CSV table of C-alpha atoms in Angstrom, one decimal:
chain,number,residue,atom,x,y,z
Y,98,MET,CA,0.0,0.0,0.0
Y,99,ALA,CA,1.4,3.4,-1.1
Y,100,THR,CA,2.3,5.9,1.7
Y,101,PHE,CA,3.6,9.4,1.9
Y,102,THR,CA,7.3,9.7,2.8
Y,103,CYS,CA,9.1,12.7,4.0
Y,104,SER,CA,12.8,13.3,5.0
Y,105,ALA,CA,13.5,16.2,7.3
Y,106,ALA,CA,17.2,16.2,6.1
Y,107,ASP,CA,16.2,16.6,2.4
Y,108,LEU,CA,13.4,19.1,3.2
Y,109,ARG,CA,15.7,21.3,5.3
Y,110,HIS,CA,17.8,22.3,2.2
Y,111,LEU,CA,14.6,23.6,0.5
Y,112,LEU,CA,13.8,25.9,3.5
Y,113,GLY,CA,17.0,27.9,3.2
Y,114,THR,CA,19.6,28.6,5.9
Y,115,ALA,CA,17.2,30.0,8.5
Y,116,ALA,CA,18.0,29.0,12.1
Y,117,ASN,CA,14.6,27.3,12.5
Y,118,ALA,CA,14.8,25.4,9.1
Y,119,THR,CA,15.5,22.1,10.8
Y,120,ALA,CA,12.6,22.5,13.2
Y,121,ALA,CA,10.3,23.5,10.4
Y,122,ALA,CA,11.4,20.5,8.3
Y,123,GLU,CA,10.8,18.1,11.2
Y,124,TYR,CA,7.4,19.7,11.9
Y,125,ILE,CA,6.3,19.4,8.2
Y,126,CYS,CA,7.4,15.8,8.0
Y,127,ASN,CA,5.7,14.9,11.2
Y,128,GLY,CA,2.5,16.3,9.7
Y,129,PHE,CA,2.9,14.3,6.6
Y,130,GLY,CA,3.5,11.2,8.7
Y,131,THR,CA,0.3,11.8,10.6
Y,132,VAL,CA,-1.7,12.3,7.4
Y,133,SER,CA,-0.1,9.2,5.8
Y,134,ASP,CA,-1.1,7.0,8.8
Y,135,LYS,CA,-4.6,8.3,8.7
Y,136,LEU,CA,-4.9,7.5,5.0
Y,137,VAL,CA,-3.6,4.0,5.6
Y,138,ALA,CA,-6.0,3.4,8.4
Y,139,ALA,CA,-8.9,4.9,6.3
Y,140,THR,CA,-8.0,2.5,3.4
Y,141,TYR,CA,-8.0,-0.5,5.7
Y,142,ALA,CA,-11.3,0.6,7.2
Y,143,ILE,CA,-13.0,1.2,3.8
Y,144,ASP,CA,-11.7,-2.1,2.4
Y,145,ASN,CA,-12.8,-4.1,5.5
Y,146,THR,CA,-16.2,-2.5,5.5
Y,147,TYR,CA,-16.6,-3.4,1.9
Y,148,LEU,CA,-15.6,-7.0,2.6
Y,149,LEU,CA,-17.9,-7.2,5.6
Y,150,PHE,CA,-20.8,-5.9,3.6
Y,151,SER,CA,-20.1,-8.4,0.9
Y,152,ALA,CA,-20.0,-11.2,3.5
Y,153,TYR,CA,-23.4,-10.1,4.7
Y,154,LEU,CA,-24.7,-10.3,1.1
Y,155,VAL,CA,-23.3,-13.8,0.6
Y,156,PHE,CA,-24.7,-14.9,3.9
Y,157,SER,CA,-28.1,-13.6,2.9
Y,158,MET,CA,-28.0,-16.2,0.1
Y,159,GLN,CA,-28.7,-18.8,2.8
Y,160,ILE,CA,-32.2,-17.2,3.1
Y,161,GLY,CA,-32.5,-17.7,-0.7
Y,162,PHE,CA,-31.3,-21.3,-0.5
Y,163,ALA,CA,-33.9,-22.0,2.3
Y,164,MET,CA,-36.8,-20.4,0.3
Y,165,LEU,CA,-35.8,-22.1,-2.9
Y,166,CYS,CA,-35.4,-25.5,-1.3
Y,167,ALA,CA,-38.7,-25.2,0.6
Y,168,GLY,CA,-40.6,-24.3,-2.5
Y,169,SER,CA,-39.0,-27.1,-4.5
Y,170,VAL,CA,-40.0,-29.9,-2.1
Y,171,ARG,CA,-43.4,-31.2,-1.2
Y,172,ALA,CA,-45.2,-29.5,1.8
Y,173,LYS,CA,-44.7,-32.6,4.0
Y,174,ASN,CA,-40.9,-32.1,3.9
Y,175,THR,CA,-40.7,-28.4,4.4
Y,176,MET,CA,-39.7,-28.3,8.0
Y,177,ASN,CA,-36.9,-30.8,7.3
Y,178,ILE,CA,-35.3,-28.9,4.4
Y,179,MET,CA,-35.6,-25.6,6.3
Y,180,LEU,CA,-33.8,-27.0,9.3
Y,181,THR,CA,-31.0,-28.5,7.2
Y,182,ASN,CA,-30.4,-25.1,5.7
Y,183,VAL,CA,-30.1,-23.6,9.2
Y,184,LEU,CA,-27.8,-26.3,10.3
Y,185,ASP,CA,-25.6,-26.0,7.2
Y,186,ALA,CA,-24.7,-22.5,8.4
Y,187,ALA,CA,-24.4,-23.5,12.1
Y,188,THR,CA,-22.4,-26.7,11.6
Y,189,GLY,CA,-20.3,-25.0,8.9
Y,190,GLY,CA,-19.6,-22.2,11.3
Y,191,LEU,CA,-17.9,-24.5,13.9
Y,192,SER,CA,-16.1,-26.8,11.4
Y,193,TYR,CA,-14.8,-23.9,9.3
Y,194,TYR,CA,-13.6,-22.1,12.5
Y,195,HIS,CA,-11.8,-25.1,13.9
Y,196,PHE,CA,-10.4,-26.6,10.8
Y,197,GLY,CA,-11.6,-25.3,7.5
Y,198,PHE,CA,-10.1,-21.8,7.4
Y,199,ALA,CA,-6.7,-23.0,8.5
Y,200,LEU,CA,-6.7,-25.7,5.8
Y,201,ALA,CA,-7.7,-23.2,3.2
Y,202,TYR,CA,-5.7,-20.1,4.1
Y,203,GLY,CA,-3.2,-21.0,6.8
Y,204,SER,CA,-0.2,-19.3,5.3
Y,205,PRO,CA,2.7,-19.9,5.0
Y,206,SER,CA,2.0,-23.4,3.8
Y,207,ASN,CA,2.6,-25.8,0.9
Y,208,GLY,CA,0.7,-26.0,-2.4
Y,209,PHE,CA,-1.7,-28.7,-1.1
Y,210,ILE,CA,-2.9,-27.7,2.3
Y,211,GLY,CA,-2.8,-24.8,4.8
Y,212,LYS,CA,-1.3,-25.3,8.2
Y,213,HIS,CA,-1.9,-22.2,10.4
Y,214,PHE,CA,-4.8,-20.4,12.1
Y,215,PHE,CA,-6.6,-23.5,13.5
Y,216,GLY,CA,-9.3,-22.0,15.7
Y,217,LEU,CA,-8.2,-18.6,14.4
Y,218,GLU,CA,-5.1,-18.9,16.5
Y,219,ASP,CA,-2.6,-16.0,15.8
Y,220,PHE,CA,-5.3,-14.3,13.7
Y,221,PRO,CA,-5.8,-11.5,12.5
Y,222,SER,CA,-2.5,-11.4,10.7
Y,223,PRO,CA,-1.0,-9.3,7.9
Y,224,SER,CA,-2.7,-11.7,5.5
Y,225,GLY,CA,-6.2,-11.0,6.7
Y,226,ASP,CA,-8.6,-9.7,9.3
Y,227,TYR,CA,-11.8,-11.2,10.8
Y,228,SER,CA,-13.8,-9.8,7.9
Y,229,TYR,CA,-11.8,-12.1,5.6
Y,230,PHE,CA,-12.7,-15.2,7.8
Y,231,LEU,CA,-16.4,-14.3,7.8
Y,232,TYR,CA,-16.4,-13.8,4.0
Y,233,GLN,CA,-14.7,-17.2,3.3
Y,234,TRP,CA,-17.0,-18.9,5.8
Y,235,SER,CA,-20.1,-17.6,3.9
Y,236,PHE,CA,-18.7,-19.3,0.8
Y,237,ALA,CA,-18.1,-22.6,2.5
Y,238,ILE,CA,-21.6,-22.9,3.8
Y,239,ALA,CA,-22.9,-22.0,0.3
Y,240,ALA,CA,-21.2,-25.2,-1.0
Y,241,ALA,CA,-22.9,-27.2,1.7
Y,242,GLY,CA,-26.2,-25.7,0.9
Y,243,ILE,CA,-26.0,-26.8,-2.7
Y,244,THR,CA,-25.5,-30.4,-1.7
Y,245,SER,CA,-28.5,-30.4,0.6
Y,246,GLY,CA,-30.8,-29.7,-2.3
Y,247,SER,CA,-29.7,-32.8,-4.2
Y,248,ILE,CA,-30.5,-35.2,-1.4
Y,249,ALA,CA,-33.7,-33.6,-0.2
Y,250,GLU,CA,-36.9,-35.5,0.8
Y,251,ARG,CA,-35.4,-38.8,1.6
Y,252,THR,CA,-32.3,-38.3,3.7
Y,253,GLN,CA,-31.8,-39.0,7.4
Y,254,PHE,CA,-31.2,-35.9,9.5
Y,255,VAL,CA,-28.0,-37.3,11.0
Y,256,ALA,CA,-26.5,-37.7,7.5
Y,257,TYR,CA,-27.0,-33.9,6.9
Y,258,LEU,CA,-25.0,-33.1,10.0
Y,259,ILE,CA,-22.2,-35.5,9.1
Y,260,TYR,CA,-21.7,-34.5,5.5
Y,261,SER,CA,-22.0,-30.7,6.2
Y,262,PHE,CA,-19.3,-30.9,8.9
Y,263,PHE,CA,-17.0,-33.0,6.6
Y,264,LEU,CA,-17.6,-30.8,3.5
Y,265,THR,CA,-17.0,-27.4,5.1
Y,266,GLY,CA,-14.2,-28.6,7.4
Y,267,LEU,CA,-12.1,-30.6,5.0
Y,268,VAL,CA,-13.3,-31.1,1.4
Y,269,TYR,CA,-14.1,-27.6,0.4
Y,270,PRO,CA,-11.2,-25.9,2.2
Y,271,ILE,CA,-8.6,-28.1,0.4
Y,272,VAL,CA,-10.1,-27.1,-3.0
Y,273,SER,CA,-10.1,-23.4,-2.1
Y,274,HIS,CA,-6.5,-23.7,-1.0
Y,275,TRP,CA,-5.5,-25.1,-4.3
Y,276,PHE,CA,-7.1,-22.3,-6.4
Y,277,TRP,CA,-7.4,-19.3,-4.1
Y,278,SER,CA,-4.6,-19.3,-1.6
Y,279,ALA,CA,-1.4,-17.5,-2.6
Y,280,ASP,CA,0.4,-20.8,-1.8
Y,281,GLY,CA,-2.0,-23.1,-3.8
Y,282,TRP,CA,-0.4,-25.2,-6.5
Y,283,ALA,CA,-2.9,-24.0,-9.2
Y,284,SER,CA,-3.6,-20.5,-7.9
Y,285,ALA,CA,-3.4,-17.5,-10.2
Y,286,ALA,CA,-2.1,-15.5,-7.2
Y,287,ARG,CA,1.1,-17.5,-6.9
Y,288,GLN,CA,4.3,-15.5,-7.2
Y,289,GLU,CA,6.2,-18.2,-9.2
Y,290,ASN,CA,5.8,-21.6,-10.8
Y,291,LEU,CA,2.3,-20.8,-12.1
Y,292,LEU,CA,0.4,-23.7,-13.7
Y,293,PHE,CA,1.0,-23.4,-17.4
Y,294,GLY,CA,2.3,-19.9,-16.7
Y,295,THR,CA,-1.1,-18.6,-15.7
Y,296,GLY,CA,-2.7,-20.6,-12.9
Y,297,VAL,CA,-6.5,-21.1,-12.7
Y,298,ILE,CA,-8.6,-18.0,-12.9
Y,299,ASP,CA,-11.7,-19.1,-11.0
Y,300,PHE,CA,-12.4,-15.7,-9.6
Y,301,ALA,CA,-15.5,-16.3,-7.4
Y,302,GLY,CA,-15.8,-20.1,-7.6
Y,303,SER,CA,-17.6,-21.7,-10.5
Y,304,GLY,CA,-15.3,-24.7,-9.7
Y,305,VAL,CA,-14.3,-24.1,-6.1
Y,306,VAL,CA,-17.8,-23.6,-4.8
Y,307,HIS,CA,-20.4,-24.7,-7.4
Y,308,MET,CA,-18.7,-27.8,-8.8
Y,309,VAL,CA,-17.7,-28.9,-5.3
Y,310,GLY,CA,-21.3,-28.6,-4.0
Y,311,GLY,CA,-22.8,-30.0,-7.1
Y,312,ILE,CA,-20.5,-33.1,-7.4
Y,313,ALA,CA,-21.0,-33.8,-3.6
Y,314,GLY,CA,-24.7,-33.7,-4.2
Y,315,LEU,CA,-24.4,-35.9,-7.2
Y,316,TRP,CA,-22.8,-38.7,-5.2
Y,317,GLY,CA,-25.2,-38.4,-2.3
Y,318,ALA,CA,-28.3,-38.5,-4.6
Y,319,TRP,CA,-26.9,-41.3,-6.7
Y,320,ILE,CA,-26.0,-43.6,-3.8
Y,321,GLU,CA,-29.3,-43.2,-2.0
Y,322,GLY,CA,-31.4,-43.4,-5.2
Y,323,PRO,CA,-34.5,-41.6,-6.4
Y,324,ARG,CA,-37.5,-40.6,-4.4
Y,325,MET,CA,-40.4,-43.0,-4.3
Y,326,GLY,CA,-42.7,-42.3,-7.2
Y,327,ARG,CA,-40.1,-40.3,-9.2
Y,328,PHE,CA,-40.0,-43.0,-11.9
Y,329,ASP,CA,-42.9,-45.4,-12.7
Y,330,SER,CA,-42.7,-49.2,-13.1
Y,331,ASP,CA,-41.5,-48.8,-16.6
Y,332,GLY,CA,-38.7,-46.4,-15.6
Y,333,LYS,CA,-40.4,-43.4,-17.1
Y,334,PRO,CA,-40.0,-40.1,-15.2
Y,335,VAL,CA,-42.9,-38.8,-13.2
Y,336,SER,CA,-43.1,-35.2,-12.3
Y,337,VAL,CA,-42.9,-34.5,-8.5
Y,338,ARG,CA,-43.6,-30.9,-8.2
Y,339,GLY,CA,-42.6,-28.6,-5.4
Y,340,HIS,CA,-45.4,-27.2,-3.3
Y,341,SER,CA,-44.8,-23.5,-3.7
Y,342,GLY,CA,-43.8,-21.6,-6.8
Y,343,THR,CA,-44.0,-18.4,-4.7
Y,344,LEU,CA,-41.1,-19.6,-2.5
Y,345,VAL,CA,-39.1,-20.6,-5.5
Y,346,VAL,CA,-39.3,-17.2,-7.0
Y,347,LEU,CA,-38.6,-15.5,-3.7
Y,348,GLY,CA,-35.6,-17.7,-3.1
Y,349,THR,CA,-34.3,-17.0,-6.6
Y,350,PHE,CA,-34.5,-13.2,-6.1
Y,351,LEU,CA,-32.8,-13.4,-2.8
Y,352,LEU,CA,-30.0,-15.5,-4.3
Y,353,TRP,CA,-29.7,-13.0,-7.2
Y,354,PHE,CA,-29.3,-10.2,-4.6
Y,355,GLY,CA,-26.7,-12.1,-2.7
Y,356,TRP,CA,-24.7,-12.8,-5.8
Y,357,TYR,CA,-23.7,-9.2,-5.9
Y,358,GLY,CA,-21.7,-10.0,-2.8
Y,359,PHE,CA,-20.5,-13.3,-4.1
Y,360,ASN,CA,-19.0,-12.1,-7.4
Y,361,PRO,CA,-18.1,-8.4,-6.9
Y,362,GLY,CA,-17.2,-9.0,-3.3
Y,363,SER,CA,-14.5,-11.5,-4.3
Y,364,PHE,CA,-12.2,-8.5,-5.1
Y,365,LEU,CA,-11.9,-8.3,-1.3
Y,366,THR,CA,-10.8,-4.6,-1.5
Y,367,ILE,CA,-12.3,-1.6,-3.3
Y,368,LEU,CA,-9.9,1.3,-2.7
Y,369,LYS,CA,-7.3,0.5,-5.3
Y,370,THR,CA,-6.2,2.3,-8.5
Y,371,TYR,CA,-4.9,0.6,-11.6
Y,372,GLY,CA,-2.4,3.3,-12.4
Y,373,GLN,CA,-3.5,4.4,-15.8
Y,374,THR,CA,-2.3,7.9,-16.6
Y,375,GLY,CA,-5.1,10.4,-16.8
Y,376,SER,CA,-7.7,7.9,-15.6
Y,377,SER,CA,-8.1,8.6,-11.9
Y,378,PHE,CA,-11.8,7.8,-12.3
Y,379,TYR,CA,-10.9,4.2,-13.2
Y,380,GLY,CA,-9.8,1.7,-10.6
Y,381,GLN,CA,-10.8,-1.4,-8.8
Y,382,TRP,CA,-14.2,0.1,-8.1
Y,383,SER,CA,-14.8,0.1,-11.9
Y,384,ALA,CA,-13.8,-3.5,-12.2
Y,385,ILE,CA,-16.3,-4.3,-9.4
Y,386,GLY,CA,-19.0,-2.5,-11.2
Y,387,ARG,CA,-18.2,-4.4,-14.4
Y,388,THR,CA,-18.3,-7.7,-12.5
Y,389,ALA,CA,-21.8,-6.9,-11.2
Y,390,VAL,CA,-22.8,-6.1,-14.8
Y,391,THR,CA,-21.5,-9.4,-16.3
Y,392,THR,CA,-23.2,-11.3,-13.5
Y,393,THR,CA,-26.5,-9.6,-14.2
Y,394,ILE,CA,-26.2,-10.1,-18.0
Y,395,ALA,CA,-25.3,-13.8,-17.8
Y,396,GLY,CA,-28.2,-14.6,-15.5
Y,397,SER,CA,-30.6,-12.6,-17.6
Y,398,SER,CA,-29.4,-14.3,-20.8
Y,399,ALA,CA,-29.8,-17.8,-19.2
Y,400,ALA,CA,-33.3,-17.0,-17.9
Y,401,LEU,CA,-34.6,-15.9,-21.3
Y,402,THR,CA,-32.9,-18.7,-23.1
Y,403,THR,CA,-34.5,-21.2,-20.7
Y,404,LEU,CA,-37.9,-19.5,-21.0
Y,405,PHE,CA,-38.1,-19.9,-24.8
Y,406,GLY,CA,-36.1,-23.2,-24.9
Y,407,LYS,CA,-38.5,-24.9,-22.5
Y,408,ARG,CA,-41.5,-23.4,-24.3
Y,409,LEU,CA,-40.3,-25.1,-27.5
Y,410,LEU,CA,-39.6,-28.4,-25.8
Y,411,THR,CA,-42.6,-28.7,-23.5
Y,412,GLY,CA,-45.1,-26.1,-24.7
Y,413,HIS,CA,-45.2,-24.4,-21.3
Y,414,TRP,CA,-43.9,-21.1,-19.7
Y,415,ASN,CA,-42.5,-22.6,-16.5
Y,416,VAL,CA,-41.4,-20.3,-13.8
Y,417,THR,CA,-39.4,-22.9,-11.9
Y,418,ASP,CA,-37.4,-23.8,-15.0
Y,419,VAL,CA,-36.7,-20.1,-15.6
Y,420,CYS,CA,-35.5,-19.6,-12.1
Y,421,ASN,CA,-33.2,-22.6,-12.3
Y,422,GLY,CA,-31.9,-21.3,-15.7
Y,423,LEU,CA,-31.2,-17.9,-14.2
Y,424,LEU,CA,-29.2,-19.5,-11.4
Y,425,GLY,CA,-27.4,-21.7,-13.9
Y,426,GLY,CA,-26.2,-18.5,-15.7
Y,427,PHE,CA,-25.0,-17.1,-12.4
Y,428,ALA,CA,-23.1,-20.3,-11.5
Y,429,ALA,CA,-21.4,-20.3,-14.9
Y,430,ILE,CA,-20.3,-16.6,-14.9
Y,431,THR,CA,-19.0,-16.8,-11.3
Y,432,GLY,CA,-15.6,-18.0,-12.4
Y,433,GLY,CA,-14.8,-15.4,-15.0
Y,434,CYS,CA,-17.1,-12.6,-14.0
Y,435,SER,CA,-14.2,-10.2,-13.4
Y,436,VAL,CA,-12.2,-10.9,-16.6
Y,437,VAL,CA,-14.7,-10.9,-19.4
Y,438,ASP,CA,-16.7,-8.2,-21.2
Y,439,PRO,CA,-20.5,-7.9,-20.8
Y,440,TRP,CA,-21.1,-9.1,-24.4
Y,441,ALA,CA,-19.3,-12.4,-23.5
Y,442,ALA,CA,-21.6,-12.8,-20.5
Y,443,ILE,CA,-24.5,-13.2,-22.9
Y,444,ILE,CA,-22.8,-16.2,-24.5
Y,445,CYS,CA,-22.0,-17.6,-21.1
Y,446,GLY,CA,-25.7,-17.5,-20.0
Y,447,PHE,CA,-27.0,-18.8,-23.3
Y,448,VAL,CA,-24.8,-21.9,-23.3
Y,449,ALA,CA,-25.4,-22.4,-19.5
Y,450,SER,CA,-29.1,-22.7,-20.1
Y,451,TRP,CA,-28.7,-25.5,-22.7
Y,452,VAL,CA,-26.1,-27.2,-20.5
Y,453,LEU,CA,-28.7,-27.3,-17.7
Y,454,ILE,CA,-31.5,-28.5,-20.0
Y,455,GLY,CA,-29.1,-31.2,-21.4
Y,456,PHE,CA,-28.0,-32.5,-18.1
Y,457,ASN,CA,-31.6,-32.7,-16.9
Y,458,LYS,CA,-32.5,-34.8,-19.9
Y,459,LEU,CA,-29.5,-37.0,-19.1
Y,460,ALA,CA,-30.5,-37.3,-15.5
Y,461,GLU,CA,-33.9,-38.6,-16.5
Y,462,LYS,CA,-32.4,-41.2,-18.8
Y,463,LEU,CA,-30.1,-42.4,-16.0
Y,464,LYS,CA,-33.0,-42.4,-13.5
Y,465,TYR,CA,-31.1,-39.9,-11.4
Y,466,ASP,CA,-33.3,-37.8,-9.0
Y,467,ASP,CA,-32.2,-34.3,-7.8
Y,468,PRO,CA,-35.2,-32.3,-6.5
Y,469,LEU,CA,-33.5,-29.0,-7.0
Y,470,GLU,CA,-31.4,-29.9,-10.1
Y,471,ALA,CA,-28.5,-28.9,-7.9
Y,472,ALA,CA,-25.9,-31.3,-9.4
Y,473,GLN,CA,-26.9,-30.4,-12.9
Y,474,LEU,CA,-27.1,-26.7,-12.2
Y,475,HIS,CA,-24.1,-26.1,-10.0
Y,476,GLY,CA,-21.9,-29.0,-11.2
Y,477,GLY,CA,-22.7,-28.8,-15.0
Y,478,CYS,CA,-23.0,-25.0,-15.4
Y,479,GLY,CA,-20.1,-24.5,-13.0
Y,480,ALA,CA,-17.9,-26.7,-15.3
Y,481,TRP,CA,-19.1,-24.8,-18.3
Y,482,GLY,CA,-18.2,-21.5,-16.6
Y,483,ILE,CA,-14.6,-22.8,-16.1
Y,484,ILE,CA,-14.3,-23.6,-19.8
Y,485,PHE,CA,-15.9,-20.3,-20.7
Y,486,THR,CA,-13.3,-18.3,-18.8
Y,487,GLY,CA,-10.5,-20.2,-20.6
Y,488,LEU,CA,-12.1,-19.1,-23.8
Y,489,PHE,CA,-13.1,-15.4,-23.2
Y,490,ALA,CA,-10.8,-14.0,-20.5
Y,491,LYS,CA,-9.6,-10.6,-21.7
Y,492,LYS,CA,-6.0,-9.6,-21.6
Y,493,ASP,CA,-6.4,-6.2,-20.1
Y,494,TYR,CA,-8.7,-7.4,-17.3
Y,495,VAL,CA,-6.5,-10.3,-16.5
Y,496,ASN,CA,-3.5,-8.0,-16.1
Y,497,GLU,CA,-5.4,-5.6,-13.9
Y,498,ILE,CA,-6.6,-8.2,-11.5
Y,499,TYR,CA,-3.5,-10.4,-11.5
Y,500,PRO,CA,-0.7,-7.9,-12.0
Y,501,GLY,CA,3.0,-8.4,-12.1
Y,502,LYS,CA,3.1,-11.1,-14.8
Y,503,PRO,CA,3.5,-9.5,-18.2
Y,504,GLY,CA,2.4,-11.8,-21.0
Y,505,ARG,CA,0.2,-13.9,-18.8
Y,506,PRO,CA,-2.0,-16.2,-20.9
Y,507,HIS,CA,-5.6,-15.2,-21.3
Y,508,GLY,CA,-8.7,-16.5,-23.2
Y,509,LEU,CA,-8.2,-18.7,-26.3
Y,510,PHE,CA,-10.8,-16.8,-28.3
Y,511,MET,CA,-9.3,-13.5,-27.2
Y,512,GLY,CA,-5.9,-14.3,-28.7
Y,513,GLY,CA,-4.3,-15.6,-25.5
Y,514,GLY,CA,-3.5,-19.1,-26.6
Y,515,GLY,CA,-4.7,-22.4,-25.1
Y,516,ARG,CA,-2.7,-22.5,-21.8
Y,517,LEU,CA,-5.4,-20.9,-19.7
Y,518,LEU,CA,-7.9,-23.3,-21.1
Y,519,GLY,CA,-5.6,-26.2,-20.4
Y,520,ALA,CA,-5.2,-25.1,-16.8
Y,521,HIS,CA,-9.0,-24.9,-16.5
Y,522,LEU,CA,-9.5,-28.3,-17.9
Y,523,ILE,CA,-7.1,-29.6,-15.2
Y,524,GLN,CA,-9.2,-27.8,-12.6
Y,525,ILE,CA,-12.4,-29.6,-13.8
Y,526,LEU,CA,-10.6,-33.0,-13.5
Y,527,VAL,CA,-9.0,-32.5,-10.1
Y,528,VAL,CA,-12.2,-31.0,-8.5
Y,529,THR,CA,-14.2,-33.9,-9.8
Y,530,GLY,CA,-11.6,-36.4,-8.7
Y,531,TRP,CA,-11.1,-34.9,-5.2
Y,532,VAL,CA,-14.8,-34.5,-4.4
Y,533,SER,CA,-15.6,-37.9,-5.7
Y,534,ALA,CA,-12.8,-39.5,-3.7
Y,535,THR,CA,-13.9,-37.9,-0.5
Y,536,MET,CA,-17.7,-37.4,-0.6
Y,537,GLY,CA,-18.5,-40.6,-2.5
Y,538,PRO,CA,-17.0,-42.9,0.1
Y,539,LEU,CA,-18.6,-40.8,2.9
Y,540,PHE,CA,-22.1,-41.2,1.5
Y,541,LEU,CA,-21.4,-44.9,0.7
Y,542,VAL,CA,-20.3,-45.6,4.3
Y,543,LEU,CA,-23.4,-43.7,5.6
Y,544,HIS,CA,-25.5,-45.9,3.3
Y,545,LYS,CA,-23.9,-49.1,4.5
Y,546,LEU,CA,-24.4,-48.1,8.1
Y,547,GLY,CA,-28.1,-47.4,7.5
Y,548,LEU,CA,-27.6,-43.7,8.3
Y,549,LEU,CA,-28.3,-42.2,4.8
Y,550,ARG,CA,-31.8,-42.8,3.6
Y,551,ILE,CA,-35.1,-42.8,5.6
Y,552,SER,CA,-37.5,-45.8,5.5
Y,553,PRO,CA,-40.2,-46.1,2.9
Y,554,ASP,CA,-42.9,-45.5,5.5
Y,555,GLU,CA,-41.2,-42.3,6.7
Y,556,GLU,CA,-40.8,-41.1,3.1
Y,557,MET,CA,-44.5,-41.7,2.4
Y,558,ALA,CA,-45.7,-39.9,5.5
Y,559,GLY,CA,-43.2,-37.1,5.1
Y,560,ILE,CA,-40.1,-36.3,7.2
Y,561,ASP,CA,-41.8,-33.4,9.0
Y,562,VAL,CA,-44.3,-35.7,10.7
Y,563,THR,CA,-41.8,-38.5,11.5
Y,564,SER,CA,-38.8,-36.5,12.6
Y,565,HIS,CA,-39.7,-32.9,13.3
Y,566,GLY,CA,-42.9,-33.0,15.4
Y,567,GLY,CA,-45.5,-32.0,12.8
Y,568,LEU,CA,-46.2,-30.4,9.5
Y,569,ALA,CA,-45.0,-26.9,8.5
Y,570,TYR,CA,-48.4,-25.8,7.6
Y,571,GLU,CA,-51.8,-26.0,9.3
Y,572,PHE,CA,-54.3,-27.3,6.8
Y,573,HIS,CA,-58.1,-26.5,6.8
Y,574,ASP,CA,-60.4,-28.5,4.6
Y,575,ASP,CA,-62.9,-26.1,3.1
Y,576,ASN,CA,-65.2,-29.0,2.2
Y,577,ASP,CA,-65.3,-30.1,5.9
Y,578,LYS,CA,-66.2,-26.5,6.9
Y,579,THR,CA,-69.0,-26.4,4.3
Y,580,MET,CA,-70.4,-29.7,5.5
Y,581,LYS,CA,-70.3,-28.6,9.1
Y,582,THR,CA,-72.1,-25.4,8.3
Y,583,SER,CA,-74.7,-27.3,6.3
Y,584,ILE,CA,-75.4,-29.7,9.1
Y,585,THR,CA,-75.7,-26.8,11.6
Y,586,MET,CA,-78.2,-25.0,9.4
Y,587,THR,CA,-80.2,-28.2,9.0
Y,588,ASN,CA,-80.4,-28.8,12.7
Y,589,MET,CA,-81.5,-25.2,13.3
Y,590,ASP,CA,-84.3,-25.6,10.7
Y,591,THR,CA,-85.4,-28.8,12.3
Y,592,SER,CA,-85.5,-27.3,15.8
Y,593,THR,CA,-87.5,-24.4,14.5
Y,594,VAL,CA,-90.1,-26.7,13.0
């Protein structure tokens, strides 16, 4: 961080030969020192406030996840899915505090895993303040929230607790260390020995967050099997609709709002200039604004593509499909949101929509059941987002955000060669392999121990009744009320006669 410097010895010669020149020079330099210290403190305060506000936005996405999940399941499982969303945050809070943050960002460390700051010991440090921990925790629990949607409506409650603790405390932190820590073996922030001379540019986590959560959910849903009634006796898919389109739309808008902390907030700081001569109006705050725009454009493009695409395929204007398409566009643009132009974001969202539609078709053929399409949306669209960045990352933006490496490779379609795309293909492979090697066995062990799936009777009755003390809603049968009123009127007439 730049600071003012002042030397009394140098300044004294400019003040002439007066007897008090030395005292004046020292006085002036002391004043400059005070101003410099205040500016440094103000910069830290502004940047930390920006990061805290971004953390609050990302955390608000948990409300969106909860509403989206609740609306996408049947009414008899609403209490269960809402509670799992609450406990994703709470369980993730303790596991990330004790282990996760240290494994992800415990610097100095090696390229594979962090090894400092367990339980936030010796923290804050020059590498980060408490706001940084809070921000990264909000990302970790987002990954866990993705997984919960895939295994909704047929999973034992204890399984949620176990996988959430394991995912936020070990699996996700290792991945974030690889690609986001300055020590990570594939990080674009490394000072030397960059993967293919570039490292992986996964700015806000198409791979680190979305693929991790989506692949974990894929294994959980695959191992425990589809919900009862999702496929008929001939193996044909049967629609199992969620109970509230209103909650789905509300959750989608809340997630959209929170994404403005997820993507633009990943800059971590805002008060930074890029040093262009005569462009004092342009700095990191401009890149943050551009990132918010690319995020918006990608989601909008995906939503409209899904709207008309599903209309052509099914003949309906389906609000749930449009909401999922919108979120697929967001998941895809997350990795490259800061290094692409807005026009490229239109392409990102358009392709993401068809990726989601295609993976949903494949899921039906394989008899795979994911109530929220979470694996297809976050895993599939997240993988497309990683490829997209390798194709469309712009040289100027890459050099602004990852300075100090002239000639760093950028997007293949932008004239940057294929090295960035190659690094990103490696990211897809290693994220898929790591999550599969950790979460797959975990879900398999839970299944073998009888701790994963609920019984058929519980599934038919609904988890709210069997595990959570009652339904989320109090139902009143209007027909019963009408019948009771009719009987009462008849009795009154009879007594009158």
